[in-house]
Amino acid sequence: MACWKVSLFLPTFLLLLFILILHPSSSEARPKQLEPLKHDGGPLLNGTVKLGILWYGRFRDSQKIVVQDFLSSLHAQTRVPRPTVATWWRHVEAYRGAIPGSRLRGKRIPRILVNVVNEKTDGEYSVGKILTHAYFPTLAGKVTGGDDSIVAVIIAARDVSVENTCLGQCSIHGVLETGRGLFIALGNPETECPGDCGWPFFPSTIGPQVGPPLIPPNGGIGEDAIVMSLAGALAHSVTNPYGNGFSSPFGRETMEAVSICNKVFGTGAIEGFAGRVLATRFKRHYNANGVRGKKFLLPAIWNPVKHKYVLAMVLDGNGSPYEFRIDSKHDDAGRGFENLKILKLGLTPPGTPWSLTTSRAAHALDHTLSDAVENCSP
Ligand SMILES: *[C@@H]1O[C@H](CO)[C@@H](O)[C@H](O)[C@H]1NC(C)=O
């Protein structure tokens, strides 16, 4: 069974990083280096990606509409104010141009269209309320009719649990046990680890919480966290459909396009803080606009092509966050910094010996965080 997961290790990793910055002497505590995503020789999804969506259990119509609007927003370029969902999807499409030896390098990358070809609701819980992998082929068949070119997306209602979600991952994707067909299964973020899978709309239960939870843009975790989770799972399915696309080992975990940027939603994200996002007049939080005036909060995605600058936030000796920006170039292998240069320092608390602090931070970044935050585009 091939499955790749959305990991919880990055927050722990970031926490360790900040401990490292505050106590540079404890170098033995230096966290394991996060490798940039690498392509493993396999195909990515391209052209038109056909989805069959199975709503497993009972959902409100309003939940389905929000998810449908999110999917329609992936290609909506016109009349949507920036930042758009379509721009976010551009990052997913960019992976194709990042395949080593790709003739598309530096060229215009073809669009990947997402087309919902079938959508059904299993309101009678036909295989019960605990979904194990063994049921996936049957459930997928309900929306693919056995057509392996359709990706089955199984979305669990709040009274259904999905095997292997809620154990450090909120969604799973991979190849069905019975053949070549692909599936995505989403645990329900309202009931399956909301303090993880519903974060930042729900207080964190797996690490620190900086400030109050964010307010979901469309009314509830029940729709907005499903969109968040679906966005990540779709990106993973496109960029690593068969487990030999873009990924990165991290201990026993496998990081993918979105999980490598775990818990980053805006610039300045740190452990427990999602980063700076936008807010509507009614204080609902979002970072991407979609069709029909809809707003969504989408997870940051690793940009495999751009290697330009770092925006990061570090804590000073008193634990107050401040921001700095580093201009950097990558060496030819796409790893590490050349010409590390502090461009700008903002929000520095008065009295901070900034040159010392930033050089420490830069050192820590250079050796640990490096590509991780840098390439995560919210
Ligand atoms: C595009 O998809 C086809 C199969 O549908 C596959 O053979 C090909 O390798 C894919 N292209 C890339 C760049 O992954």
mmCIF file of C-alpha atoms in Angstrom, residues 44-49 71 73-77 84-99 102 104-105 107-114 234-236 238-239 246 257 301-305:
data_model
loop_
_atom_site.group_PDB
_atom_site.id
_atom_site.type_symbol
_atom_site.label_atom_id
_atom_site.label_comp_id
_atom_site.label_asym_id
_atom_site.label_seq_id
_atom_site.Cartn_x
_atom_site.Cartn_y
_atom_site.Cartn_z
ATOM 1 C CA LEU A 44 3.569 13.722 -12.371
ATOM 2 C CA LEU A 45 -0.073 14.180 -13.178
ATOM 3 C CA ASN A 46 -0.518 16.509 -16.111
ATOM 4 C CA GLY A 47 -3.048 17.607 -18.686
ATOM 5 C CA THR A 48 -6.534 17.247 -17.271
ATOM 6 C CA VAL A 49 -6.841 15.649 -13.848
ATOM 7 C CA LEU A 71 -12.050 23.531 -7.199
ATOM 8 C CA SER A 73 -11.223 28.632 -8.479
ATOM 9 C CA LEU A 74 -8.097 26.691 -9.486
ATOM 10 C CA HIS A 75 -8.348 28.009 -13.041
ATOM 11 C CA ALA A 76 -10.287 31.230 -12.583
ATOM 12 C CA GLN A 77 -7.902 33.954 -13.730
ATOM 13 C CA THR A 84 -5.856 34.123 -6.114
ATOM 14 C CA VAL A 85 -6.340 30.393 -5.723
ATOM 15 C CA ALA A 86 -5.214 30.125 -9.359
ATOM 16 C CA THR A 87 -1.828 31.627 -8.449
ATOM 17 C CA TRP A 88 -1.480 29.032 -5.728
ATOM 18 C CA TRP A 89 -2.264 26.301 -8.264
ATOM 19 C CA ARG A 90 0.414 27.748 -10.549
ATOM 20 C CA HIS A 91 2.954 26.605 -7.979
ATOM 21 C CA VAL A 92 1.635 23.057 -8.310
ATOM 22 C CA GLU A 93 1.887 23.289 -12.095
ATOM 23 C CA ALA A 94 5.448 24.623 -11.794
ATOM 24 C CA TYR A 95 6.720 21.252 -10.582
ATOM 25 C CA ARG A 96 6.667 19.913 -14.098
ATOM 26 C CA GLY A 97 9.242 22.499 -15.129
ATOM 27 C CA ALA A 98 11.431 21.553 -12.151
ATOM 28 C CA ILE A 99 11.965 17.942 -13.250
ATOM 29 C CA SER A 102 12.816 19.025 -18.373
ATOM 30 C CA LEU A 104 10.121 23.105 -19.987
ATOM 31 C CA ARG A 105 12.751 24.700 -17.732
ATOM 32 C CA LYS A 107 9.514 28.043 -20.473
ATOM 33 C CA ARG A 108 5.820 28.523 -20.095
ATOM 34 C CA ILE A 109 4.490 25.614 -18.051
ATOM 35 C CA PRO A 110 1.317 23.948 -19.368
ATOM 36 C CA ARG A 111 -1.766 24.281 -17.225
ATOM 37 C CA ILE A 112 -3.107 21.345 -15.238
ATOM 38 C CA LEU A 113 -6.866 21.381 -15.405
ATOM 39 C CA VAL A 114 -8.867 19.827 -12.613
ATOM 40 C CA LEU A 234 -4.374 17.474 -4.441
ATOM 41 C CA ALA A 235 -0.961 19.131 -4.655
ATOM 42 C CA HIS A 236 0.643 15.935 -3.334
ATOM 43 C CA VAL A 238 -0.218 15.841 -8.715
ATOM 44 C CA THR A 239 3.442 16.215 -7.729
ATOM 45 C CA PHE A 246 8.760 15.011 -5.808
ATOM 46 C CA ALA A 257 4.992 19.770 -1.756
ATOM 47 C CA ILE A 301 3.430 25.199 -0.999
ATOM 48 C CA TRP A 302 7.097 24.614 -1.749
ATOM 49 C CA ASN A 303 8.155 26.384 -4.886
ATOM 50 C CA PRO A 304 10.580 24.055 -6.657
ATOM 51 C CA VAL A 305 11.760 26.635 -9.179
#
